[in-house]
Amino acid sequence: MEVTIWPDSDSASVFAADIVDKQITKKPDSVLGVPTGGTPLKMYAELVKRHSEGNLDFRRVSTFNLDEYVGLDPTHPSSYAAYMRQNFLQYINIQFSNVHIPNGTATDLISCCNDYEKLIKNAGGIDLLFLGIGTDGHIGFNEPTSSFRSKTRLKMLTDQTRKDNSKYFKSMADVPEYVITMGIATIMEARRIVLLAFGKKKADIVAAMIEGPLASMVPASILQMHEKTMIILDDEAASKLTQRKYYSKLDKVIPD
Ligand code: GLP
């Protein structure tokens, strides 16, 4: 696990965009795993900027989203499909046949989950997967006690996550209870993982993920077992790390 600490989320997001940039330059048909939430917004904005300046070509890139709410149509403003269009996809030259987001309104949700796994395999696996982290330690929507061997499947959200995410809905009652999420094993199969966490609100769970024991109560702690994982933090999210000074001294090198 490589931990990099940045003064603020702006500089951290530019560095995250540099990682995507380098990956796509090296492999134009890269397969990316992509997250939603507030955290990656500045990274997406930076990627859009680089694309509009003619410096980044997404024509051969494929994406797989981590998760989607069950029951929300892709046109629903709070769906992750809408989030991706609004914040990223509509501004870049990606081919829409290369964009993959679990279908939360599929009539057969179980088959939809199994098919998602096949689609990832058929694409050759995920080269580079970005993650955020929930305040309860979830990655994707793998809530505490999720199996470390889990694959793409249906999950029920915890009240904490529904409360955290209610800001994206009219009311708490509108937040779906069920979701489709890549499993923890699906995430761990990615060749390279980058997790972003910003702000004071994430400081406790970031410390548990990086310096606490491996525990299904902190799903993100599994990343300790992935040999090519980078954690990108701003100062606030890093504030509860006991080895903070040590991580700050390490070189910040874009993974090759
Ligand atoms: C949601 C997503 C996660 C994301 C998390 C953090 O629950 N399913 O993939 O990491 O939110 O969100 P934020 O970045 O807004 O804190």
PDB file of C-alpha atoms and ligand atoms in Angstrom:
ATOM      1  CA  MET A   1       0.000   0.000   0.000  1.00  0.00           C
ATOM      2  CA  GLU A   2       1.454   3.318  -1.033  1.00  0.00           C
ATOM      3  CA  VAL A   3       0.108   6.352   0.834  1.00  0.00           C
ATOM      4  CA  THR A   4       0.477   9.828  -0.657  1.00  0.00           C
ATOM      5  CA  ILE A   5      -0.607  12.947   1.213  1.00  0.00           C
ATOM      6  CA  TRP A   6      -1.400  16.225  -0.532  1.00  0.00           C
ATOM      7  CA  PRO A   7      -2.048  19.676   0.924  1.00  0.00           C
ATOM      8  CA  ASP A   8      -5.564  19.784  -0.551  1.00  0.00           C
ATOM      9  CA  SER A   9      -8.026  17.910  -2.738  1.00  0.00           C
ATOM     10  CA  ASP A  10      -7.133  20.096  -5.772  1.00  0.00           C
ATOM     11  CA  SER A  11      -3.512  18.974  -5.917  1.00  0.00           C
ATOM     12  CA  ALA A  12      -4.496  15.395  -5.018  1.00  0.00           C
ATOM     13  CA  SER A  13      -7.034  15.301  -7.862  1.00  0.00           C
ATOM     14  CA  VAL A  14      -4.519  16.595 -10.411  1.00  0.00           C
ATOM     15  CA  PHE A  15      -2.176  13.799  -9.340  1.00  0.00           C
ATOM     16  CA  ALA A  16      -5.018  11.256  -9.702  1.00  0.00           C
ATOM     17  CA  ALA A  17      -5.691  12.600 -13.218  1.00  0.00           C
ATOM     18  CA  ASP A  18      -1.957  12.240 -13.984  1.00  0.00           C
ATOM     19  CA  ILE A  19      -2.270   8.534 -13.149  1.00  0.00           C
ATOM     20  CA  VAL A  20      -5.183   8.107 -15.591  1.00  0.00           C
ATOM     21  CA  ASP A  21      -3.320  10.134 -18.195  1.00  0.00           C
ATOM     22  CA  LYS A  22      -0.218   7.980 -17.937  1.00  0.00           C
ATOM     23  CA  GLN A  23      -2.275   4.776 -18.059  1.00  0.00           C
ATOM     24  CA  ILE A  24      -4.168   5.807 -21.221  1.00  0.00           C
ATOM     25  CA  THR A  25      -1.025   7.095 -22.911  1.00  0.00           C
ATOM     26  CA  LYS A  26       0.679   3.770 -22.224  1.00  0.00           C
ATOM     27  CA  LYS A  27      -2.348   1.641 -23.155  1.00  0.00           C
ATOM     28  CA  PRO A  28      -4.954   3.518 -25.260  1.00  0.00           C
ATOM     29  CA  ASP A  29      -7.482   0.679 -24.878  1.00  0.00           C
ATOM     30  CA  SER A  30      -7.245   0.662 -21.091  1.00  0.00           C
ATOM     31  CA  VAL A  31     -10.090  -0.710 -19.007  1.00  0.00           C
ATOM     32  CA  LEU A  32     -10.861   1.650 -16.121  1.00  0.00           C
ATOM     33  CA  GLY A  33     -12.947   1.009 -13.004  1.00  0.00           C
ATOM     34  CA  VAL A  34     -14.702   4.230 -12.063  1.00  0.00           C
ATOM     35  CA  PRO A  35     -16.357   5.534  -8.892  1.00  0.00           C
ATOM     36  CA  THR A  36     -19.057   8.055  -8.062  1.00  0.00           C
ATOM     37  CA  GLY A  37     -19.573  10.305  -5.035  1.00  0.00           C
ATOM     38  CA  GLY A  38     -18.246  13.773  -4.299  1.00  0.00           C
ATOM     39  CA  THR A  39     -14.601  12.733  -3.983  1.00  0.00           C
ATOM     40  CA  PRO A  40     -13.692  11.995  -7.636  1.00  0.00           C
ATOM     41  CA  LEU A  41     -15.445  15.096  -9.066  1.00  0.00           C
ATOM     42  CA  LYS A  42     -12.298  17.219  -9.303  1.00  0.00           C
ATOM     43  CA  MET A  43     -10.391  14.353 -10.935  1.00  0.00           C
ATOM     44  CA  TYR A  44     -13.134  14.022 -13.568  1.00  0.00           C
ATOM     45  CA  ALA A  45     -13.069  17.794 -14.142  1.00  0.00           C
ATOM     46  CA  GLU A  46      -9.308  17.675 -14.682  1.00  0.00           C
ATOM     47  CA  LEU A  47      -9.631  14.762 -17.134  1.00  0.00           C
ATOM     48  CA  VAL A  48     -12.359  16.619 -19.058  1.00  0.00           C
ATOM     49  CA  LYS A  49     -10.101  19.689 -19.219  1.00  0.00           C
ATOM     50  CA  ARG A  50      -7.190  17.674 -20.588  1.00  0.00           C
ATOM     51  CA  HIS A  51      -9.468  16.053 -23.150  1.00  0.00           C
ATOM     52  CA  SER A  52     -10.898  19.407 -24.290  1.00  0.00           C
ATOM     53  CA  GLU A  53      -7.365  20.727 -24.717  1.00  0.00           C
ATOM     54  CA  GLY A  54      -6.688  17.798 -27.046  1.00  0.00           C
ATOM     55  CA  ASN A  55      -4.319  16.036 -24.682  1.00  0.00           C
ATOM     56  CA  LEU A  56      -6.292  12.952 -23.739  1.00  0.00           C
ATOM     57  CA  ASP A  57      -8.041  10.522 -26.068  1.00  0.00           C
ATOM     58  CA  PHE A  58     -10.721   8.193 -24.623  1.00  0.00           C
ATOM     59  CA  ARG A  59     -11.763   6.691 -27.990  1.00  0.00           C
ATOM     60  CA  ARG A  60     -10.522   3.192 -27.160  1.00  0.00           C
ATOM     61  CA  VAL A  61     -10.981   3.316 -23.388  1.00  0.00           C
ATOM     62  CA  SER A  62     -13.609   1.169 -21.612  1.00  0.00           C
ATOM     63  CA  THR A  63     -15.133   1.926 -18.224  1.00  0.00           C
ATOM     64  CA  PHE A  64     -16.847  -0.185 -15.594  1.00  0.00           C
ATOM     65  CA  ASN A  65     -18.695   1.589 -12.814  1.00  0.00           C
ATOM     66  CA  LEU A  66     -18.460   0.156  -9.345  1.00  0.00           C
ATOM     67  CA  ASP A  67     -22.121   0.246  -8.472  1.00  0.00           C
ATOM     68  CA  GLU A  68     -25.683   1.448  -9.071  1.00  0.00           C
ATOM     69  CA  TYR A  69     -28.878   1.834  -7.056  1.00  0.00           C
ATOM     70  CA  VAL A  70     -31.548  -0.817  -7.547  1.00  0.00           C
ATOM     71  CA  GLY A  71     -34.792   0.636  -8.869  1.00  0.00           C
ATOM     72  CA  LEU A  72     -33.322   3.813 -10.372  1.00  0.00           C
ATOM     73  CA  ASP A  73     -33.615   4.131 -14.105  1.00  0.00           C
ATOM     74  CA  PRO A  74     -30.489   5.526 -15.848  1.00  0.00           C
ATOM     75  CA  THR A  75     -32.500   8.712 -16.510  1.00  0.00           C
ATOM     76  CA  HIS A  76     -33.206   9.228 -12.782  1.00  0.00           C
ATOM     77  CA  PRO A  77     -31.160  12.288 -11.704  1.00  0.00           C
ATOM     78  CA  SER A  78     -29.770  10.472  -8.630  1.00  0.00           C
ATOM     79  CA  SER A  79     -28.719   7.354 -10.541  1.00  0.00           C
ATOM     80  CA  TYR A  80     -25.014   6.757 -10.974  1.00  0.00           C
ATOM     81  CA  ALA A  81     -25.610   6.511 -14.731  1.00  0.00           C
ATOM     82  CA  ALA A  82     -26.814  10.134 -14.653  1.00  0.00           C
ATOM     83  CA  TYR A  83     -23.887  11.140 -12.426  1.00  0.00           C
ATOM     84  CA  MET A  84     -21.393   9.670 -14.899  1.00  0.00           C
ATOM     85  CA  ARG A  85     -23.002  11.396 -17.886  1.00  0.00           C
ATOM     86  CA  GLN A  86     -23.252  14.752 -16.141  1.00  0.00           C
ATOM     87  CA  ASN A  87     -19.800  14.826 -14.619  1.00  0.00           C
ATOM     88  CA  PHE A  88     -17.645  12.997 -17.120  1.00  0.00           C
ATOM     89  CA  LEU A  89     -18.911  10.933 -20.022  1.00  0.00           C
ATOM     90  CA  GLN A  90     -20.794  13.600 -21.975  1.00  0.00           C
ATOM     91  CA  TYR A  91     -17.621  15.689 -22.224  1.00  0.00           C
ATOM     92  CA  ILE A  92     -15.207  13.057 -23.529  1.00  0.00           C
ATOM     93  CA  ASN A  93     -14.934  11.011 -26.726  1.00  0.00           C
ATOM     94  CA  ILE A  94     -15.587   7.611 -25.152  1.00  0.00           C
ATOM     95  CA  GLN A  95     -17.671   5.177 -27.212  1.00  0.00           C
ATOM     96  CA  PHE A  96     -20.902   4.515 -25.358  1.00  0.00           C
ATOM     97  CA  SER A  97     -20.671   0.799 -26.175  1.00  0.00           C
ATOM     98  CA  ASN A  98     -17.529   0.803 -24.012  1.00  0.00           C
ATOM     99  CA  VAL A  99     -19.303   2.285 -20.986  1.00  0.00           C
ATOM    100  CA  HIS A 100     -20.583  -0.239 -18.449  1.00  0.00           C
ATOM    101  CA  ILE A 101     -22.817   0.573 -15.497  1.00  0.00           C
ATOM    102  CA  PRO A 102     -24.846  -2.078 -13.633  1.00  0.00           C
ATOM    103  CA  ASN A 103     -28.515  -1.895 -14.611  1.00  0.00           C
ATOM    104  CA  GLY A 104     -30.486  -1.203 -11.435  1.00  0.00           C
ATOM    105  CA  THR A 105     -33.804  -1.740 -13.203  1.00  0.00           C
ATOM    106  CA  ALA A 106     -33.019  -5.122 -14.812  1.00  0.00           C
ATOM    107  CA  THR A 107     -35.898  -7.578 -14.498  1.00  0.00           C
ATOM    108  CA  ASP A 108     -33.434 -10.290 -13.523  1.00  0.00           C
ATOM    109  CA  LEU A 109     -31.011  -8.554 -11.173  1.00  0.00           C
ATOM    110  CA  ILE A 110     -29.074 -11.717 -10.319  1.00  0.00           C
ATOM    111  CA  SER A 111     -28.289 -12.430 -13.993  1.00  0.00           C
ATOM    112  CA  CYS A 112     -27.395  -8.790 -14.421  1.00  0.00           C
ATOM    113  CA  CYS A 113     -24.762  -9.151 -11.652  1.00  0.00           C
ATOM    114  CA  ASN A 114     -23.360 -12.367 -13.120  1.00  0.00           C
ATOM    115  CA  ASP A 115     -23.271 -10.847 -16.603  1.00  0.00           C
ATOM    116  CA  TYR A 116     -21.355  -7.855 -15.245  1.00  0.00           C
ATOM    117  CA  GLU A 117     -18.600 -10.194 -14.060  1.00  0.00           C
ATOM    118  CA  LYS A 118     -18.492 -11.789 -17.534  1.00  0.00           C
ATOM    119  CA  LEU A 119     -18.306  -8.392 -19.215  1.00  0.00           C
ATOM    120  CA  ILE A 120     -15.299  -7.450 -17.068  1.00  0.00           C
ATOM    121  CA  LYS A 121     -13.590 -10.755 -17.918  1.00  0.00           C
ATOM    122  CA  ASN A 122     -14.357 -10.382 -21.636  1.00  0.00           C
ATOM    123  CA  ALA A 123     -12.857  -6.895 -21.594  1.00  0.00           C
ATOM    124  CA  GLY A 124      -9.628  -8.468 -20.322  1.00  0.00           C
ATOM    125  CA  GLY A 125     -10.044  -7.392 -16.681  1.00  0.00           C
ATOM    126  CA  ILE A 126      -9.690  -3.949 -15.133  1.00  0.00           C
ATOM    127  CA  ASP A 127      -6.309  -2.267 -15.633  1.00  0.00           C
ATOM    128  CA  LEU A 128      -6.800   0.618 -13.251  1.00  0.00           C
ATOM    129  CA  LEU A 129      -9.623   0.976 -10.751  1.00  0.00           C
ATOM    130  CA  PHE A 130     -10.434   4.110  -8.767  1.00  0.00           C
ATOM    131  CA  LEU A 131     -12.263   3.994  -5.456  1.00  0.00           C
ATOM    132  CA  GLY A 132     -13.691   6.356  -2.879  1.00  0.00           C
ATOM    133  CA  ILE A 133     -14.453   5.220   0.659  1.00  0.00           C
ATOM    134  CA  GLY A 134     -17.687   5.441   2.638  1.00  0.00           C
ATOM    135  CA  THR A 135     -17.590   6.716   6.234  1.00  0.00           C
ATOM    136  CA  ASP A 136     -18.343   3.129   7.305  1.00  0.00           C
ATOM    137  CA  GLY A 137     -15.376   1.812   5.294  1.00  0.00           C
ATOM    138  CA  HIS A 138     -17.289   0.602   2.267  1.00  0.00           C
ATOM    139  CA  ILE A 139     -15.688   0.422  -1.170  1.00  0.00           C
ATOM    140  CA  GLY A 140     -18.126   0.369  -4.057  1.00  0.00           C
ATOM    141  CA  PHE A 141     -21.163  -0.473  -1.968  1.00  0.00           C
ATOM    142  CA  ASN A 142     -19.535  -3.359  -0.091  1.00  0.00           C
ATOM    143  CA  GLU A 143     -20.832  -2.577   3.355  1.00  0.00           C
ATOM    144  CA  PRO A 144     -19.207  -3.781   6.618  1.00  0.00           C
ATOM    145  CA  THR A 145     -19.121  -7.601   6.918  1.00  0.00           C
ATOM    146  CA  SER A 146     -19.112  -8.041   3.131  1.00  0.00           C
ATOM    147  CA  SER A 147     -17.199 -11.159   2.194  1.00  0.00           C
ATOM    148  CA  PHE A 148     -13.680 -10.544   0.982  1.00  0.00           C
ATOM    149  CA  ARG A 149     -14.400 -13.136  -1.710  1.00  0.00           C
ATOM    150  CA  SER A 150     -17.596 -11.507  -2.953  1.00  0.00           C
ATOM    151  CA  LYS A 151     -18.318 -10.865  -6.638  1.00  0.00           C
ATOM    152  CA  THR A 152     -20.785  -8.452  -8.251  1.00  0.00           C
ATOM    153  CA  ARG A 153     -24.074  -8.883  -6.402  1.00  0.00           C
ATOM    154  CA  LEU A 154     -27.036  -7.257  -4.678  1.00  0.00           C
ATOM    155  CA  LYS A 155     -26.410  -5.586  -1.326  1.00  0.00           C
ATOM    156  CA  MET A 156     -28.582  -3.808   1.203  1.00  0.00           C
ATOM    157  CA  LEU A 157     -27.238  -0.421   2.328  1.00  0.00           C
ATOM    158  CA  THR A 158     -26.560   0.394   5.978  1.00  0.00           C
ATOM    159  CA  ASP A 159     -28.504   3.273   7.534  1.00  0.00           C
ATOM    160  CA  GLN A 160     -25.226   5.201   7.810  1.00  0.00           C
ATOM    161  CA  THR A 161     -24.643   5.009   4.045  1.00  0.00           C
ATOM    162  CA  ARG A 162     -28.265   5.881   3.261  1.00  0.00           C
ATOM    163  CA  LYS A 163     -27.944   8.902   5.553  1.00  0.00           C
ATOM    164  CA  ASP A 164     -24.596   9.948   3.992  1.00  0.00           C
ATOM    165  CA  ASN A 165     -26.007   9.651   0.488  1.00  0.00           C
ATOM    166  CA  SER A 166     -29.360  11.288   1.254  1.00  0.00           C
ATOM    167  CA  LYS A 167     -27.845  14.634   0.197  1.00  0.00           C
ATOM    168  CA  TYR A 168     -28.139  13.407  -3.407  1.00  0.00           C
ATOM    169  CA  PHE A 169     -31.885  12.689  -2.995  1.00  0.00           C
ATOM    170  CA  LYS A 170     -34.969  14.730  -2.098  1.00  0.00           C
ATOM    171  CA  SER A 171     -35.236  12.949   1.244  1.00  0.00           C
ATOM    172  CA  MET A 172     -33.834   9.985   3.165  1.00  0.00           C
ATOM    173  CA  ALA A 173     -36.956   8.015   2.228  1.00  0.00           C
ATOM    174  CA  ASP A 174     -36.019   8.356  -1.454  1.00  0.00           C
ATOM    175  CA  VAL A 175     -32.607   6.702  -0.996  1.00  0.00           C
ATOM    176  CA  PRO A 176     -32.911   3.139  -2.329  1.00  0.00           C
ATOM    177  CA  GLU A 177     -32.279   0.349   0.142  1.00  0.00           C
ATOM    178  CA  TYR A 178     -30.722  -2.027  -2.353  1.00  0.00           C
ATOM    179  CA  VAL A 179     -27.830  -1.664  -4.769  1.00  0.00           C
ATOM    180  CA  ILE A 180     -25.749  -3.642  -7.234  1.00  0.00           C
ATOM    181  CA  THR A 181     -22.043  -3.484  -6.491  1.00  0.00           C
ATOM    182  CA  MET A 182     -18.853  -5.030  -7.763  1.00  0.00           C
ATOM    183  CA  GLY A 183     -17.743  -7.456  -5.056  1.00  0.00           C
ATOM    184  CA  ILE A 184     -14.604  -7.140  -3.007  1.00  0.00           C
ATOM    185  CA  ALA A 185     -12.951  -9.968  -4.965  1.00  0.00           C
ATOM    186  CA  THR A 186     -13.952  -8.222  -8.217  1.00  0.00           C
ATOM    187  CA  ILE A 187     -12.245  -5.056  -6.974  1.00  0.00           C
ATOM    188  CA  MET A 188      -9.160  -6.964  -5.815  1.00  0.00           C
ATOM    189  CA  GLU A 189      -8.757  -8.544  -9.274  1.00  0.00           C
ATOM    190  CA  ALA A 190      -8.022  -5.118 -10.784  1.00  0.00           C
ATOM    191  CA  ARG A 191      -4.368  -4.869 -11.780  1.00  0.00           C
ATOM    192  CA  ARG A 192      -3.937  -1.525 -10.085  1.00  0.00           C
ATOM    193  CA  ILE A 193      -6.114   0.282  -7.532  1.00  0.00           C
ATOM    194  CA  VAL A 194      -6.154   3.943  -6.518  1.00  0.00           C
ATOM    195  CA  LEU A 195      -8.330   5.052  -3.592  1.00  0.00           C
ATOM    196  CA  LEU A 196      -9.090   8.729  -3.034  1.00  0.00           C
ATOM    197  CA  ALA A 197     -10.251  10.160   0.304  1.00  0.00           C
ATOM    198  CA  PHE A 198     -10.630  13.811   1.182  1.00  0.00           C
ATOM    199  CA  GLY A 199     -11.792  15.802   4.190  1.00  0.00           C
ATOM    200  CA  LYS A 200     -11.982  15.488   7.988  1.00  0.00           C
ATOM    201  CA  LYS A 201     -15.057  13.282   7.794  1.00  0.00           C
ATOM    202  CA  LYS A 202     -12.915  10.481   6.338  1.00  0.00           C
ATOM    203  CA  ALA A 203      -9.968  10.728   8.781  1.00  0.00           C
ATOM    204  CA  ASP A 204     -11.085   7.979  11.203  1.00  0.00           C
ATOM    205  CA  ILE A 205     -12.004   5.430   8.578  1.00  0.00           C
ATOM    206  CA  VAL A 206      -8.860   6.170   6.541  1.00  0.00           C
ATOM    207  CA  ALA A 207      -6.744   5.428   9.631  1.00  0.00           C
ATOM    208  CA  ALA A 208      -8.675   2.179  10.195  1.00  0.00           C
ATOM    209  CA  MET A 209      -8.209   1.180   6.542  1.00  0.00           C
ATOM    210  CA  ILE A 210      -4.469   1.852   6.402  1.00  0.00           C
ATOM    211  CA  GLU A 211      -3.218   1.187   9.921  1.00  0.00           C
ATOM    212  CA  GLY A 212      -5.939  -0.974  11.481  1.00  0.00           C
ATOM    213  CA  PRO A 213      -6.295  -4.741  11.245  1.00  0.00           C
ATOM    214  CA  LEU A 214      -7.680  -6.503   8.203  1.00  0.00           C
ATOM    215  CA  ALA A 215     -11.364  -6.775   9.084  1.00  0.00           C
ATOM    216  CA  SER A 216     -14.606  -7.273   7.215  1.00  0.00           C
ATOM    217  CA  MET A 217     -16.040  -4.502   9.445  1.00  0.00           C
ATOM    218  CA  VAL A 218     -13.732  -2.177   7.486  1.00  0.00           C
ATOM    219  CA  PRO A 219     -14.109  -3.514   3.927  1.00  0.00           C
ATOM    220  CA  ALA A 220     -11.474  -1.108   2.555  1.00  0.00           C
ATOM    221  CA  SER A 221      -8.834  -2.704   4.830  1.00  0.00           C
ATOM    222  CA  ILE A 222      -8.636  -5.533   2.247  1.00  0.00           C
ATOM    223  CA  LEU A 223      -6.589  -3.136   0.116  1.00  0.00           C
ATOM    224  CA  GLN A 224      -3.672  -3.922   2.470  1.00  0.00           C
ATOM    225  CA  MET A 225      -3.573  -7.241   0.576  1.00  0.00           C
ATOM    226  CA  HIS A 226      -3.351  -5.723  -2.936  1.00  0.00           C
ATOM    227  CA  GLU A 227       0.196  -5.350  -4.176  1.00  0.00           C
ATOM    228  CA  LYS A 228      -0.441  -2.345  -6.417  1.00  0.00           C
ATOM    229  CA  THR A 229      -2.619   0.000  -4.419  1.00  0.00           C
ATOM    230  CA  MET A 230      -2.107   3.692  -3.944  1.00  0.00           C
ATOM    231  CA  ILE A 231      -4.063   5.758  -1.415  1.00  0.00           C
ATOM    232  CA  ILE A 232      -4.315   9.461  -2.282  1.00  0.00           C
ATOM    233  CA  LEU A 233      -5.279  11.686   0.650  1.00  0.00           C
ATOM    234  CA  ASP A 234      -5.563  15.359   1.403  1.00  0.00           C
ATOM    235  CA  ASP A 235      -4.151  16.663   4.669  1.00  0.00           C
ATOM    236  CA  GLU A 236      -7.464  16.427   6.516  1.00  0.00           C
ATOM    237  CA  ALA A 237      -8.188  12.834   5.568  1.00  0.00           C
ATOM    238  CA  ALA A 238      -4.642  11.911   6.642  1.00  0.00           C
ATOM    239  CA  SER A 239      -4.907  13.674  10.007  1.00  0.00           C
ATOM    240  CA  LYS A 240      -5.484  10.550  12.144  1.00  0.00           C
ATOM    241  CA  LEU A 241      -2.639   8.452  10.697  1.00  0.00           C
ATOM    242  CA  THR A 242       0.033   7.614  13.264  1.00  0.00           C
ATOM    243  CA  GLN A 243       2.706   7.278  10.546  1.00  0.00           C
ATOM    244  CA  ARG A 244       1.647  10.460   8.775  1.00  0.00           C
ATOM    245  CA  LYS A 245       5.140  12.027   8.873  1.00  0.00           C
ATOM    246  CA  TYR A 246       6.678   8.924   7.337  1.00  0.00           C
ATOM    247  CA  TYR A 247       4.169   8.799   4.452  1.00  0.00           C
ATOM    248  CA  SER A 248       4.719  12.532   3.814  1.00  0.00           C
ATOM    249  CA  LYS A 249       8.432  11.957   3.333  1.00  0.00           C
ATOM    250  CA  LEU A 250       7.949   9.314   0.637  1.00  0.00           C
ATOM    251  CA  ASP A 251       8.370  10.312  -3.007  1.00  0.00           C
ATOM    252  CA  LYS A 252       5.150  10.821  -4.922  1.00  0.00           C
ATOM    253  CA  VAL A 253       5.787   8.808  -8.046  1.00  0.00           C
ATOM    254  CA  ILE A 254       3.122   8.052 -10.615  1.00  0.00           C
ATOM    255  CA  PRO A 255       2.912   4.260 -10.777  1.00  0.00           C
ATOM    256  CA  ASP A 256       4.431   2.838 -13.941  1.00  0.00           C
TER     257      ASP A 256
HETATM  258  C1  GLP B   1     -20.994   6.065  -2.434  1.00  0.00           C
HETATM  259  C2  GLP B   1     -20.365   5.205  -3.507  1.00  0.00           C
HETATM  260  C3  GLP B   1     -18.950   4.871  -3.167  1.00  0.00           C
HETATM  261  C4  GLP B   1     -18.211   6.122  -2.758  1.00  0.00           C
HETATM  262  C5  GLP B   1     -18.844   6.689  -1.528  1.00  0.00           C
HETATM  263  C6  GLP B   1     -18.136   7.916  -0.984  1.00  0.00           C
HETATM  264  O1  GLP B   1     -21.511   5.348  -1.382  1.00  0.00           O
HETATM  265  N1  GLP B   1     -21.076   4.009  -3.734  1.00  0.00           N
HETATM  266  O2  GLP B   1     -18.330   4.247  -4.274  1.00  0.00           O
HETATM  267  O3  GLP B   1     -16.865   5.829  -2.521  1.00  0.00           O
HETATM  268  O4  GLP B   1     -20.157   7.059  -1.910  1.00  0.00           O
HETATM  269  O5  GLP B   1     -18.760   9.083  -1.385  1.00  0.00           O
HETATM  270  P1  GLP B   1     -18.170  10.542  -1.255  1.00  0.00           P
HETATM  271  O6  GLP B   1     -17.030  10.593  -2.202  1.00  0.00           O
HETATM  272  O7  GLP B   1     -19.285  11.448  -1.683  1.00  0.00           O
HETATM  273  O8  GLP B   1     -17.761  10.710   0.141  1.00  0.00           O
END
